[in-house]
PDB file of C-alpha atoms in Angstrom:
ATOM      1  CA  MET A   1     -16.967-172.195 -19.636  1.00 56.00           C
ATOM      2  CA  THR A   2     -16.068-175.586 -18.149  1.00 64.00           C
ATOM      3  CA  TRP A   3     -13.778-176.214 -21.141  1.00 68.00           C
ATOM      4  CA  PHE A   4     -11.530-173.463 -19.802  1.00 85.00           C
ATOM      5  CA  ALA A   5     -11.270-175.051 -16.342  1.00 88.00           C
ATOM      6  CA  THR A   6      -8.802-177.820 -17.233  1.00 88.00           C
ATOM      7  CA  PRO A   7      -6.062-175.628 -18.756  1.00 91.00           C
ATOM      8  CA  LEU A   8      -6.536-173.052 -15.991  1.00 93.00           C
ATOM      9  CA  GLY A   9      -6.131-175.753 -13.348  1.00 93.00           C
ATOM     10  CA  ALA A  10      -2.973-177.049 -15.035  1.00 92.00           C
ATOM     11  CA  VAL A  11      -1.506-173.527 -15.059  1.00 94.00           C
ATOM     12  CA  LEU A  12      -2.213-173.091 -11.330  1.00 94.00           C
ATOM     13  CA  VAL A  13      -0.554-176.399 -10.458  1.00 93.00           C
ATOM     14  CA  LEU A  14       2.520-175.633 -12.584  1.00 93.00           C
ATOM     15  CA  PHE A  15       2.766-172.141 -11.054  1.00 92.00           C
ATOM     16  CA  ILE A  16       2.871-173.566  -7.532  1.00 91.00           C
ATOM     17  CA  LEU A  17       5.389-176.256  -8.441  1.00 90.00           C
ATOM     18  CA  ARG A  18       7.598-173.566  -9.988  1.00 89.00           C
ATOM     19  CA  ASP A  19       7.294-171.447  -6.836  1.00 88.00           C
ATOM     20  CA  VAL A  20       8.232-174.403  -4.605  1.00 88.00           C
ATOM     21  CA  PHE A  21      11.213-175.142  -6.842  1.00 87.00           C
ATOM     22  CA  HIS A  22      12.519-171.562  -6.789  1.00 85.00           C
ATOM     23  CA  THR A  23      11.864-171.138  -3.076  1.00 84.00           C
ATOM     24  CA  LEU A  24      13.666-174.266  -1.904  1.00 81.00           C
ATOM     25  CA  TRP A  25      15.990-175.610  -4.557  1.00 81.00           C
ATOM     26  CA  HIS A  26      16.831-172.725  -6.880  1.00 78.00           C
ATOM     27  CA  PRO A  27      16.410-169.448  -4.978  1.00 75.00           C
ATOM     28  CA  THR A  28      16.343-166.351  -7.190  1.00 65.00           C
ATOM     29  CA  ARG A  29      15.669-162.667  -6.680  1.00 57.00           C
ATOM     30  CA  HIS A  30      12.861-162.702  -9.244  1.00 53.00           C
ATOM     31  CA  GLY A  31      10.097-163.058  -6.713  1.00 55.00           C
ATOM     32  CA  GLY A  32       7.168-165.453  -6.732  1.00 78.00           C
ATOM     33  CA  LEU A  33       4.314-166.235  -4.405  1.00 83.00           C
ATOM     34  CA  SER A  34       6.470-166.990  -1.362  1.00 84.00           C
ATOM     35  CA  ARG A  35       8.491-163.783  -1.690  1.00 85.00           C
ATOM     36  CA  LEU A  36       5.361-161.699  -2.266  1.00 89.00           C
ATOM     37  CA  VAL A  37       3.718-163.069   0.876  1.00 90.00           C
ATOM     38  CA  MET A  38       6.805-162.592   3.058  1.00 89.00           C
ATOM     39  CA  VAL A  39       7.439-159.048   1.810  1.00 88.00           C
ATOM     40  CA  SER A  40       3.780-158.077   2.271  1.00 89.00           C
ATOM     41  CA  LEU A  41       3.602-159.363   5.846  1.00 88.00           C
ATOM     42  CA  TRP A  42       6.933-157.715   6.716  1.00 88.00           C
ATOM     43  CA  TRP A  43       5.674-154.398   5.324  1.00 84.00           C
ATOM     44  CA  LEU A  44       2.430-154.780   7.269  1.00 84.00           C
ATOM     45  CA  SER A  45       4.300-155.501  10.505  1.00 80.00           C
ATOM     46  CA  ALA A  46       6.267-152.284  10.024  1.00 76.00           C
ATOM     47  CA  ARG A  47       3.082-150.286   9.469  1.00 75.00           C
ATOM     48  CA  LEU A  48       1.626-151.659  12.710  1.00 72.00           C
ATOM     49  CA  GLY A  49       4.543-150.180  14.637  1.00 58.00           C
ATOM     50  CA  THR A  50       7.976-151.386  15.740  1.00 50.00           C
ATOM     51  CA  ARG A  51       6.703-152.220  19.223  1.00 49.00           C
ATOM     52  CA  ARG A  52       4.783-155.189  17.823  1.00 47.00           C
ATOM     53  CA  ARG A  53       7.514-156.466  15.555  1.00 49.00           C
ATOM     54  CA  PRO A  54       9.652-158.052  18.322  1.00 44.00           C
ATOM     55  CA  ALA A  55       6.895-160.628  18.721  1.00 50.00           C
ATOM     56  CA  GLY A  56       8.407-162.136  15.589  1.00 71.00           C
ATOM     57  CA  LEU A  57       5.138-162.965  13.879  1.00 81.00           C
ATOM     58  CA  ALA A  58       5.960-161.769  10.363  1.00 84.00           C
ATOM     59  CA  GLY A  59       8.375-164.576   9.477  1.00 88.00           C
ATOM     60  CA  PRO A  60       6.562-167.575  11.036  1.00 90.00           C
ATOM     61  CA  LEU A  61       3.151-166.312   9.924  1.00 90.00           C
ATOM     62  CA  GLY A  62       4.537-165.755   6.433  1.00 90.00           C
ATOM     63  CA  MET A  63       5.770-169.350   6.221  1.00 91.00           C
ATOM     64  CA  VAL A  64       2.422-170.725   7.400  1.00 92.00           C
ATOM     65  CA  THR A  65       0.602-168.526   4.878  1.00 93.00           C
ATOM     66  CA  VAL A  66       2.868-169.597   2.019  1.00 93.00           C
ATOM     67  CA  VAL A  67       2.443-173.309   2.768  1.00 93.00           C
ATOM     68  CA  ALA A  68      -1.338-172.907   3.081  1.00 94.00           C
ATOM     69  CA  MET A  69      -1.493-171.059  -0.232  1.00 94.00           C
ATOM     70  CA  TRP A  70       0.666-173.708  -1.909  1.00 93.00           C
ATOM     71  CA  ALA A  71      -1.680-176.491  -0.756  1.00 94.00           C
ATOM     72  CA  LEU A  72      -4.923-174.613  -1.455  1.00 95.00           C
ATOM     73  CA  THR A  73      -3.872-173.472  -4.922  1.00 95.00           C
ATOM     74  CA  VAL A  74      -2.768-176.977  -5.909  1.00 95.00           C
ATOM     75  CA  ALA A  75      -6.080-178.392  -4.637  1.00 95.00           C
ATOM     76  CA  VAL A  76      -8.079-175.790  -6.577  1.00 96.00           C
ATOM     77  CA  GLY A  77      -5.976-176.360  -9.680  1.00 95.00           C
ATOM     78  CA  TRP A  78      -6.488-180.111  -9.688  1.00 95.00           C
ATOM     79  CA  GLY A  79     -10.173-179.620  -8.867  1.00 95.00           C
ATOM     80  CA  LEU A  80     -10.514-177.469 -11.979  1.00 94.00           C
ATOM     81  CA  VAL A  81      -8.955-180.289 -13.980  1.00 93.00           C
ATOM     82  CA  TYR A  82     -11.492-182.799 -12.604  1.00 94.00           C
ATOM     83  CA  TRP A  83     -14.623-180.651 -12.768  1.00 93.00           C
ATOM     84  CA  PRO A  84     -15.347-180.676 -16.546  1.00 92.00           C
ATOM     85  CA  HIS A  85     -15.199-184.483 -16.535  1.00 92.00           C
ATOM     86  CA  MET A  86     -17.760-185.038 -13.790  1.00 92.00           C
ATOM     87  CA  PRO A  87     -19.820-187.175 -13.463  1.00 92.00           C
ATOM     88  CA  GLU A  88     -19.176-189.103 -16.694  1.00 92.00           C
ATOM     89  CA  ASP A  89     -15.571-190.089 -15.963  1.00 91.00           C
ATOM     90  CA  PHE A  90     -16.032-190.879 -12.270  1.00 94.00           C
ATOM     91  CA  SER A  91     -17.573-193.736 -10.324  1.00 93.00           C
ATOM     92  CA  TYR A  92     -19.695-193.069  -7.251  1.00 94.00           C
ATOM     93  CA  ALA A  93     -20.313-195.100  -4.137  1.00 92.00           C
ATOM     94  CA  ALA A  94     -23.753-196.564  -3.518  1.00 90.00           C
ATOM     95  CA  GLY A  95     -26.124-193.943  -2.188  1.00 88.00           C
ATOM     96  CA  LEU A  96     -24.558-191.063  -4.098  1.00 90.00           C
ATOM     97  CA  VAL A  97     -26.429-189.601  -7.062  1.00 92.00           C
ATOM     98  CA  PRO A  98     -23.817-188.681  -9.697  1.00 91.00           C
ATOM     99  CA  SER A  99     -25.771-185.739 -11.080  1.00 90.00           C
ATOM    100  CA  GLU A 100     -26.019-184.257  -7.588  1.00 91.00           C
ATOM    101  CA  HIS A 101     -22.276-184.563  -6.940  1.00 90.00           C
ATOM    102  CA  ALA A 102     -20.727-183.126 -10.068  1.00 91.00           C
ATOM    103  CA  GLY A 103     -20.232-179.467  -9.126  1.00 92.00           C
ATOM    104  CA  PRO A 104     -17.067-177.458  -8.457  1.00 92.00           C
ATOM    105  CA  LEU A 105     -17.246-178.118  -4.710  1.00 94.00           C
ATOM    106  CA  ASP A 106     -17.373-181.854  -5.358  1.00 94.00           C
ATOM    107  CA  ALA A 107     -14.348-181.547  -7.655  1.00 94.00           C
ATOM    108  CA  LEU A 108     -12.515-179.638  -4.920  1.00 95.00           C
ATOM    109  CA  TYR A 109     -13.472-182.345  -2.431  1.00 94.00           C
ATOM    110  CA  ILE A 110     -11.984-185.043  -4.669  1.00 94.00           C
ATOM    111  CA  SER A 111      -8.854-182.955  -5.112  1.00 94.00           C
ATOM    112  CA  LEU A 112      -8.391-182.379  -1.369  1.00 94.00           C
ATOM    113  CA  VAL A 113      -8.931-186.057  -0.568  1.00 93.00           C
ATOM    114  CA  THR A 114      -6.411-187.072  -3.223  1.00 93.00           C
ATOM    115  CA  LEU A 115      -3.874-184.395  -2.264  1.00 93.00           C
ATOM    116  CA  ALA A 116      -4.029-185.476   1.368  1.00 91.00           C
ATOM    117  CA  THR A 117      -3.702-189.151   0.279  1.00 85.00           C
ATOM    118  CA  LEU A 118      -6.790-190.085   2.307  1.00 85.00           C
ATOM    119  CA  GLY A 119      -8.131-192.456  -0.347  1.00 78.00           C
ATOM    120  CA  LEU A 120     -11.781-192.447   0.769  1.00 80.00           C
ATOM    121  CA  GLY A 121     -12.930-193.922  -2.545  1.00 83.00           C
ATOM    122  CA  ASP A 122     -16.526-192.618  -2.476  1.00 90.00           C
ATOM    123  CA  ILE A 123     -15.849-190.763  -5.732  1.00 91.00           C
ATOM    124  CA  ALA A 124     -13.069-192.104  -7.936  1.00 91.00           C
ATOM    125  CA  PRO A 125     -11.935-191.516 -11.523  1.00 91.00           C
ATOM    126  CA  THR A 126     -12.666-194.201 -14.078  1.00 91.00           C
ATOM    127  CA  SER A 127     -11.268-192.654 -17.260  1.00 86.00           C
ATOM    128  CA  GLY A 128      -7.784-193.871 -18.146  1.00 84.00           C
ATOM    129  CA  TRP A 129      -5.918-190.577 -18.084  1.00 88.00           C
ATOM    130  CA  LEU A 130      -7.714-189.390 -14.940  1.00 90.00           C
ATOM    131  CA  ARG A 131      -6.743-192.612 -13.176  1.00 90.00           C
ATOM    132  CA  VAL A 132      -3.118-191.710 -13.920  1.00 92.00           C
ATOM    133  CA  LEU A 133      -3.584-188.060 -12.979  1.00 91.00           C
ATOM    134  CA  ALA A 134      -5.047-188.722  -9.523  1.00 91.00           C
ATOM    135  CA  PRO A 135      -1.970-190.600  -8.200  1.00 92.00           C
ATOM    136  CA  MET A 136       0.176-187.788  -9.611  1.00 93.00           C
ATOM    137  CA  GLU A 137      -1.737-185.350  -7.411  1.00 93.00           C
ATOM    138  CA  ALA A 138      -1.058-187.584  -4.418  1.00 93.00           C
ATOM    139  CA  LEU A 139       2.636-187.445  -5.310  1.00 93.00           C
ATOM    140  CA  VAL A 140       2.457-183.651  -5.471  1.00 92.00           C
ATOM    141  CA  GLY A 141       0.861-183.664  -2.017  1.00 93.00           C
ATOM    142  CA  PHE A 142       3.775-185.721  -0.733  1.00 92.00           C
ATOM    143  CA  VAL A 143       6.206-183.285  -2.392  1.00 89.00           C
ATOM    144  CA  LEU A 144       4.502-180.331  -0.702  1.00 91.00           C
ATOM    145  CA  LEU A 145       4.748-182.039   2.684  1.00 91.00           C
ATOM    146  CA  SER A 146       8.410-182.856   2.107  1.00 90.00           C
ATOM    147  CA  ALA A 147       9.079-179.310   0.875  1.00 87.00           C
ATOM    148  CA  THR A 148       7.503-177.838   4.002  1.00 89.00           C
ATOM    149  CA  VAL A 149       9.626-180.022   6.269  1.00 91.00           C
ATOM    150  CA  ALA A 150      12.781-179.214   4.272  1.00 88.00           C
ATOM    151  CA  TRP A 151      11.987-175.496   4.471  1.00 89.00           C
ATOM    152  CA  LEU A 152      11.589-175.647   8.235  1.00 88.00           C
ATOM    153  CA  LEU A 153      14.727-177.746   8.687  1.00 90.00           C
ATOM    154  CA  GLY A 154      16.707-175.274   6.594  1.00 90.00           C
ATOM    155  CA  ILE A 155      15.474-171.864   7.665  1.00 92.00           C
ATOM    156  CA  TYR A 156      15.595-172.254  11.442  1.00 92.00           C
ATOM    157  CA  PRO A 157      19.231-173.431  11.549  1.00 95.00           C
ATOM    158  CA  ALA A 158      20.033-170.417   9.332  1.00 95.00           C
ATOM    159  CA  LEU A 159      18.345-168.170  11.900  1.00 95.00           C
ATOM    160  CA  ALA A 160      20.307-169.852  14.689  1.00 95.00           C
ATOM    161  CA  ARG A 161      23.594-169.193  12.868  1.00 97.00           C
ATOM    162  CA  ARG A 162      22.679-165.556  12.341  1.00 96.00           C
ATOM    163  CA  ARG A 163      21.770-165.044  15.973  1.00 95.00           C
ATOM    164  CA  ALA A 164      24.866-166.895  17.168  1.00 96.00           C
ATOM    165  CA  LEU A 165      27.082-164.533  15.146  1.00 97.00           C
ATOM    166  CA  ALA A 166      25.273-161.519  16.568  1.00 96.00           C
ATOM    167  CA  LEU A 167      25.702-162.864  20.094  1.00 96.00           C
ATOM    168  CA  ARG A 168      29.409-163.469  19.501  1.00 96.00           C
ATOM    169  CA  LEU A 169      29.844-159.880  18.315  1.00 95.00           C
ATOM    170  CA  SER A 170      27.920-158.743  21.376  1.00 94.00           C
ATOM    171  CA  HIS A 171      30.261-160.760  23.620  1.00 95.00           C
ATOM    172  CA  VAL A 172      33.321-159.116  22.070  1.00 94.00           C
ATOM    173  CA  ARG A 173      31.774-155.667  22.356  1.00 92.00           C
ATOM    174  CA  ARG A 174      30.731-156.118  25.980  1.00 91.00           C
ATOM    175  CA  SER A 175      34.130-157.546  26.928  1.00 91.00           C
ATOM    176  CA  GLY A 176      35.647-154.127  26.276  1.00 84.00           C
ATOM    177  CA  ALA A 177      38.435-155.504  24.078  1.00 82.00           C
ATOM    178  CA  THR A 178      41.044-152.811  23.479  1.00 86.00           C
ATOM    179  CA  ALA A 179      43.009-152.010  20.325  1.00 87.00           C
ATOM    180  CA  GLU A 180      46.120-153.474  21.985  1.00 90.00           C
ATOM    181  CA  ALA A 181      44.321-156.766  22.710  1.00 90.00           C
ATOM    182  CA  LEU A 182      43.137-157.005  19.095  1.00 92.00           C
ATOM    183  CA  ASP A 183      46.692-156.381  17.794  1.00 93.00           C
ATOM    184  CA  SER A 184      47.828-159.933  18.586  1.00 94.00           C
ATOM    185  CA  ASP A 185      47.683-163.522  17.407  1.00 95.00           C
ATOM    186  CA  GLY A 186      44.436-163.933  19.323  1.00 94.00           C
ATOM    187  CA  GLY A 187      42.997-160.896  17.554  1.00 94.00           C
ATOM    188  CA  ALA A 188      43.755-162.455  14.166  1.00 96.00           C
ATOM    189  CA  VAL A 189      42.009-165.682  15.211  1.00 96.00           C
ATOM    190  CA  LEU A 190      39.002-163.689  16.395  1.00 96.00           C
ATOM    191  CA  LEU A 191      38.699-161.820  13.106  1.00 97.00           C
ATOM    192  CA  ASP A 192      39.097-165.043  11.114  1.00 97.00           C
ATOM    193  CA  GLY A 193      36.258-166.638  13.081  1.00 97.00           C
ATOM    194  CA  LEU A 194      34.008-163.646  12.418  1.00 97.00           C
ATOM    195  CA  THR A 195      34.858-163.787   8.704  1.00 98.00           C
ATOM    196  CA  SER A 196      33.945-167.462   8.493  1.00 97.00           C
ATOM    197  CA  ALA A 197      30.629-166.869  10.256  1.00 97.00           C
ATOM    198  CA  LEU A 198      29.825-163.879   8.024  1.00 97.00           C
ATOM    199  CA  SER A 199      30.478-165.963   4.912  1.00 97.00           C
ATOM    200  CA  THR A 200      28.017-168.574   6.165  1.00 97.00           C
ATOM    201  CA  ILE A 201      25.400-165.906   6.879  1.00 97.00           C
ATOM    202  CA  THR A 202      25.816-164.483   3.373  1.00 97.00           C
ATOM    203  CA  VAL A 203      25.155-167.918   1.869  1.00 95.00           C
ATOM    204  CA  ASP A 204      22.138-168.325   4.161  1.00 95.00           C
ATOM    205  CA  PHE A 205      20.615-165.106   2.816  1.00 94.00           C
ATOM    206  CA  LEU A 206      21.123-166.419  -0.718  1.00 91.00           C
ATOM    207  CA  GLN A 207      19.705-169.868  -0.021  1.00 89.00           C
ATOM    208  CA  TYR A 208      16.996-168.912   2.488  1.00 90.00           C
ATOM    209  CA  ALA A 209      16.004-165.382   1.551  1.00 89.00           C
ATOM    210  CA  GLU A 210      12.862-165.694   3.687  1.00 89.00           C
ATOM    211  CA  SER A 211      15.065-165.726   6.802  1.00 92.00           C
ATOM    212  CA  TYR A 212      15.517-161.970   6.322  1.00 93.00           C
ATOM    213  CA  TYR A 213      11.903-161.452   7.379  1.00 91.00           C
ATOM    214  CA  PHE A 214      12.395-163.002  10.812  1.00 90.00           C
ATOM    215  CA  HIS A 215      12.874-160.353  13.469  1.00 85.00           C
ATOM    216  CA  ASP A 216      15.326-160.787  16.362  1.00 83.00           C
ATOM    217  CA  GLY A 217      13.890-158.997  19.374  1.00 72.00           C
ATOM    218  CA  ASP A 218      16.903-159.251  21.707  1.00 81.00           C
ATOM    219  CA  GLU A 219      19.501-156.675  20.697  1.00 85.00           C
ATOM    220  CA  ASN A 220      22.344-159.012  21.670  1.00 90.00           C
ATOM    221  CA  THR A 221      21.151-161.639  19.167  1.00 92.00           C
ATOM    222  CA  SER A 222      20.162-159.129  16.490  1.00 92.00           C
ATOM    223  CA  LEU A 223      22.672-159.147  13.643  1.00 95.00           C
ATOM    224  CA  PRO A 224      21.496-155.827  12.147  1.00 93.00           C
ATOM    225  CA  ARG A 225      22.240-154.175  15.482  1.00 92.00           C
ATOM    226  CA  GLN A 226      25.709-155.726  15.818  1.00 93.00           C
ATOM    227  CA  LEU A 227      27.042-155.321  12.260  1.00 94.00           C
ATOM    228  CA  GLY A 228      28.244-151.766  12.877  1.00 92.00           C
ATOM    229  CA  TYR A 229      30.589-153.119  15.542  1.00 93.00           C
ATOM    230  CA  ALA A 230      31.928-155.718  13.082  1.00 95.00           C
ATOM    231  CA  VAL A 231      32.742-152.912  10.634  1.00 95.00           C
ATOM    232  CA  GLY A 232      34.581-151.125  13.438  1.00 93.00           C
ATOM    233  CA  LEU A 233      36.616-154.232  14.226  1.00 94.00           C
ATOM    234  CA  ALA A 234      37.662-154.482  10.578  1.00 95.00           C
ATOM    235  CA  ASP A 235      38.713-150.809  10.585  1.00 94.00           C
ATOM    236  CA  GLN A 236      40.637-151.276  13.824  1.00 93.00           C
ATOM    237  CA  GLY A 237      42.389-154.401  12.567  1.00 94.00           C
ATOM    238  CA  THR A 238      43.438-152.655   9.349  1.00 93.00           C
ATOM    239  CA  ALA A 239      45.427-150.148  11.421  1.00 92.00           C
ATOM    240  CA  ALA A 240      47.104-152.823  13.581  1.00 94.00           C
ATOM    241  CA  ARG A 241      50.863-153.465  13.595  1.00 95.00           C
ATOM    242  CA  HIS A 242      50.547-157.255  13.561  1.00 95.00           C
ATOM    243  CA  PRO A 243      50.625-158.448   9.902  1.00 95.00           C
ATOM    244  CA  ASP A 244      48.281-161.378  10.575  1.00 96.00           C
ATOM    245  CA  VAL A 245      45.730-159.039  12.120  1.00 96.00           C
ATOM    246  CA  ARG A 246      45.920-156.709   9.120  1.00 96.00           C
ATOM    247  CA  LEU A 247      45.403-159.626   6.743  1.00 97.00           C
ATOM    248  CA  SER A 248      42.492-160.992   8.766  1.00 97.00           C
ATOM    249  CA  ALA A 249      40.940-157.535   8.950  1.00 96.00           C
ATOM    250  CA  SER A 250      41.212-157.160   5.176  1.00 97.00           C
ATOM    251  CA  VAL A 251      39.448-160.484   4.621  1.00 97.00           C
ATOM    252  CA  LEU A 252      36.799-159.528   7.180  1.00 97.00           C
ATOM    253  CA  ARG A 253      36.166-156.291   5.293  1.00 97.00           C
ATOM    254  CA  ARG A 254      35.648-158.255   2.049  1.00 97.00           C
ATOM    255  CA  ALA A 255      33.188-160.561   3.841  1.00 98.00           C
ATOM    256  CA  LEU A 256      31.266-157.537   5.134  1.00 97.00           C
ATOM    257  CA  GLU A 257      31.169-156.038   1.641  1.00 97.00           C
ATOM    258  CA  ASP A 258      29.838-159.298   0.196  1.00 97.00           C
ATOM    259  CA  LEU A 259      27.118-159.440   2.842  1.00 98.00           C
ATOM    260  CA  ALA A 260      26.190-155.818   2.154  1.00 97.00           C
ATOM    261  CA  THR A 261      25.952-156.563  -1.569  1.00 97.00           C
ATOM    262  CA  VAL A 262      23.549-159.471  -1.013  1.00 96.00           C
ATOM    263  CA  LEU A 263      21.403-157.489   1.433  1.00 96.00           C
ATOM    264  CA  ASP A 264      21.196-154.527  -0.899  1.00 96.00           C
ATOM    265  CA  GLU A 265      20.499-156.437  -4.103  1.00 93.00           C
ATOM    266  CA  ARG A 266      17.884-158.739  -2.608  1.00 91.00           C
ATOM    267  CA  PHE A 267      16.141-156.691   0.049  1.00 92.00           C
ATOM    268  CA  LEU A 268      17.110-153.069   0.627  1.00 93.00           C
ATOM    269  CA  ARG A 269      17.978-151.459  -2.740  1.00 93.00           C
ATOM    270  CA  THR A 270      19.833-148.495  -1.254  1.00 94.00           C
ATOM    271  CA  GLY A 271      22.517-148.399  -3.937  1.00 94.00           C
ATOM    272  CA  GLY A 272      25.066-147.350  -1.305  1.00 92.00           C
ATOM    273  CA  GLY A 273      28.160-148.804   0.312  1.00 92.00           C
ATOM    274  CA  PRO A 274      28.326-151.206   3.294  1.00 93.00           C
ATOM    275  CA  ASP A 275      27.823-148.520   5.953  1.00 92.00           C
ATOM    276  CA  ARG A 276      24.672-147.265   4.289  1.00 94.00           C
ATOM    277  CA  VAL A 277      23.351-150.773   3.658  1.00 95.00           C
ATOM    278  CA  PHE A 278      23.946-151.900   7.239  1.00 94.00           C
ATOM    279  CA  ALA A 279      22.269-148.742   8.566  1.00 93.00           C
ATOM    280  CA  ALA A 280      19.232-149.434   6.361  1.00 94.00           C
ATOM    281  CA  TYR A 281      19.254-153.077   7.492  1.00 94.00           C
ATOM    282  CA  ALA A 282      19.254-152.030  11.152  1.00 91.00           C
ATOM    283  CA  GLU A 283      16.458-149.521  10.592  1.00 89.00           C
ATOM    284  CA  ASP A 284      14.352-152.032   8.675  1.00 89.00           C
ATOM    285  CA  HIS A 285      14.596-154.391  11.654  1.00 87.00           C
ATOM    286  CA  GLY A 286      13.664-151.751  14.205  1.00 82.00           C
ATOM    287  CA  HIS A 287      17.210-150.841  15.324  1.00 76.00           C
ATOM    288  CA  PRO A 288      17.960-147.389  13.879  1.00 66.00           C
ATOM    289  CA  GLN A 289      20.870-146.949  16.264  1.00 55.00           C
ATOM    290  CA  GLY A 290      23.485-149.718  16.402  1.00 59.00           C
ATOM    291  CA  PRO A 291      26.253-150.086  18.983  1.00 59.00           C
ATOM    292  CA  GLY A 292      29.244-147.825  18.735  1.00 53.00           C
ATOM    293  CA  ARG A 293      32.512-148.804  17.117  1.00 58.00           C
ATOM    294  CA  PRO A 294      35.363-150.228  19.175  1.00 65.00           C
ATOM    295  CA  PRO A 295      37.594-147.730  20.973  1.00 54.00           C
ATOM    296  CA  GLY A 296      40.058-146.380  18.474  1.00 54.00           C
ATOM    297  CA  GLY A 297      38.163-148.039  15.593  1.00 44.00           C
ATOM    298  CA  GLY A 298      37.434-144.901  13.642  1.00 43.00           C
ATOM    299  CA  GLY A 299      35.141-144.876  10.643  1.00 43.00           C
ATOM    300  CA  SER A 300      35.284-146.729   7.408  1.00 41.00           C
ATOM    301  CA  GLY A 301      34.972-143.610   5.344  1.00 40.00           C
ATOM    302  CA  ARG A 302      32.324-145.165   3.059  1.00 42.00           C
ATOM    303  CA  SER A 303      28.687-144.227   2.674  1.00 38.00           C
TER     304      SER A 303
END
């Protein structure tokens, strides 16, 4: 069955490269290894109880697991490519008996050494096409390292932006801003700032879908807990006398609807309106009860 190893190894390598591509550079809702791992760990964290979720292990552990699976699967895939051609197409260092170092574990060893760009040289390919293939694996190892760094550098700033928006909403809520204070030029500026931040968060969920599976333990920095208040601000601004406030509130409502659409299509699948989606979002993150609406805010009338 060694003849089957080479095509199987090529399929594994191509599968991982496709998953890296769709995770980092062309995010889609169609799933893949990274999404499966993140969703599974998030589901498991919920089954263990909400008291453990604030530790925030699901997201970081999911990223570590995904990167480890990327590297291991690529190493196994390339090892399967090498294995059928051992020992004939490889040279061995003095002291090594080729026939004793031609098994699947030896092929995996060569693959890991090449992937990690260690270049030990005790077993090296001699056949022409294998001599080209080995440096390609080293390049893939470099791509995986770069992809991991890019993922980290992208997802944690996205989390910081999300938590900063939640904290800003918490500041407004705890300041006790009245309907009269919101019905002013300053109120319009406030709503515009919230709209801009919400638009950025919506793009972050599209580009870094894995950020959804990071839990925010502090309620003041938890966006799912604060979104209900943002909906109330939009309702309150819609009823204001100041025309700029009404316009800003209308734009804020559109931004909230866009965010709800992304959350529902990619993660929640409630099929409902913004209020229902945001309630499901809060419950999924361990906050079934969000803060109340602003005084005089009323309800949005949507479900």
